[in-house]
């Protein structure tokens, strides 16, 4: 019955038209891999041929995505971030990939990524230079859009360093037009609201959602739990504004998944995965898929969590309760009173915490719900919204629950 319920939800979603950028893309949060957080601007391919920003890195990641189950789980985009090109445009004014690091060129790399059933993303900047000091798109929007389309690029992250923030609403909208004019569907990721926030300008999210498929709101993620918590706090603070624009075709982007990197513990990694699912966030991993340990791979491949992230309603969840070190986040799923509930324990006391709550205090519509513990894949029981529900949460961890209305679940 749950399966049948899902079918109804998916069919309903298909008739809900996207209200974001009208390129038919990102009807659910995009999933994939991105070089920045883990590999940064390492251009030293002579000494670090496996870890530098060059075609080998992206081909390796595409291979791992296909061969280790990431593609099957829904991860699709392989994204080149900053530092891929030469510092000068060519004589025709076009960007050119660094020939030492990308000897086959971006078009060939796109062909390779496509041959593996994946998509290729690229990075540039709205201003005069990228954040890493490479040529920006200012004054070259049309030619850059055309170049990316000719190369077979499927996604563009456009950053906002070295730019006049006040010109971004018009400028990014011009890039949207330039991308549309190429005729190639290119998923558009904008950093515009993040730069407005930093300049204390209130972003016009309606306009942003019209022009971008996904957009960064806040500072860059770093390889630390503290950084993950800071981002979660910002989303809580702005949740009403941000949730209002999250929908098929247009998603807030709290930045990359750092699961499997150097800092997060297994429990913290589960928490990032759960929280990014609650937030309907793009799932763009930045890690080394060639060496990632199995326990982190398993978290990234967890089907139930991904199903929640990819819920076709596109709604962003919100923080609905704070009690001591525990925060409870809730996301409405589908169109029939389903919920995902993340109980996040920010405490550092070294023992799991038993947390008790009445479901009605978490905003669930009154009724009986069947609860499933998502990471454990464990059925819990039926719970009335008036009764008390207890869950055990590890320190710096999450208990992640899927609540189905019982009348559907029990009639299997
Ligand atoms: C900015 C962006 C990052 C990354 C770097 C590259 O800081 O927010 O995600 O793209 O630039 O220089």
XYZ file of N, CA, C and O in Angstrom, residues 4 70 87 96 132 151 190 198 219 227 232 234 255 257 260 283 289 316 329 378 389 397:
88
model
N 1.728 1.937 -3.388
C 0.649 2.519 -4.162
C 0.520 4.017 -3.831
O 0.339 4.864 -4.695
N 26.388 4.862 -6.871
C 25.883 6.229 -6.671
C 24.911 6.628 -7.788
O 23.885 7.239 -7.535
N 44.144 31.508 -17.343
C 43.877 32.847 -16.816
C 43.485 33.834 -17.915
O 43.071 34.948 -17.639
N 39.023 29.042 -21.970
C 39.705 27.833 -22.423
C 40.212 27.020 -21.231
O 40.836 27.556 -20.319
N 38.717 32.224 -7.242
C 40.098 31.747 -7.310
C 40.963 32.572 -8.258
O 42.131 32.230 -8.477
N 29.985 22.789 -25.575
C 30.781 21.731 -24.946
C 29.912 20.582 -24.422
O 30.433 19.536 -24.030
N 22.869 29.525 -8.781
C 23.259 30.927 -8.584
C 23.779 31.153 -7.164
O 23.196 30.654 -6.207
N 25.516 38.747 2.350
C 26.783 39.239 2.894
C 26.863 40.765 2.818
O 27.570 41.395 3.599
N 27.215 31.074 3.797
C 28.661 30.873 3.665
C 29.036 29.451 3.221
O 28.250 28.524 3.367
N 30.749 23.762 11.148
C 30.295 24.411 9.924
C 28.893 23.906 9.536
O 28.013 24.687 9.147
N 22.900 24.957 9.485
C 21.576 24.558 9.979
C 20.947 25.731 10.745
O 19.767 26.042 10.588
N 21.464 28.917 10.328
C 21.032 29.967 9.398
C 19.699 29.585 8.761
O 18.785 30.401 8.635
N 24.806 24.102 0.481
C 26.180 23.746 0.096
C 26.421 22.231 0.172
O 25.525 21.469 0.477
N 27.675 18.201 0.520
C 27.748 17.164 1.552
C 29.224 16.865 1.796
O 29.976 16.633 0.842
N 32.175 11.558 4.517
C 33.292 10.755 4.003
C 34.581 11.548 3.910
O 35.598 11.027 3.461
N 21.915 17.400 -3.262
C 22.818 16.438 -2.618
C 24.076 16.378 -3.470
O 24.218 15.497 -4.336
N 35.521 9.689 -3.720
C 34.761 8.439 -3.855
C 35.673 7.240 -4.092
O 35.236 6.096 -3.996
N 10.383 22.439 1.659
C 11.498 22.453 2.609
C 10.934 22.303 4.025
O 9.915 22.918 4.350
N 13.111 18.792 13.623
C 12.807 19.360 12.311
C 11.765 18.475 11.636
O 11.832 17.241 11.756
N 13.720 0.363 10.561
C 13.020 -0.409 11.583
C 11.612 0.148 11.779
O 11.442 1.350 12.016
N 5.783 9.802 22.406
C 6.726 9.030 21.583
C 8.134 9.300 22.115
O 8.515 10.449 22.348
N 24.164 13.587 16.881
C 23.556 12.649 15.926
C 22.092 12.937 15.745
O 21.569 13.953 16.231
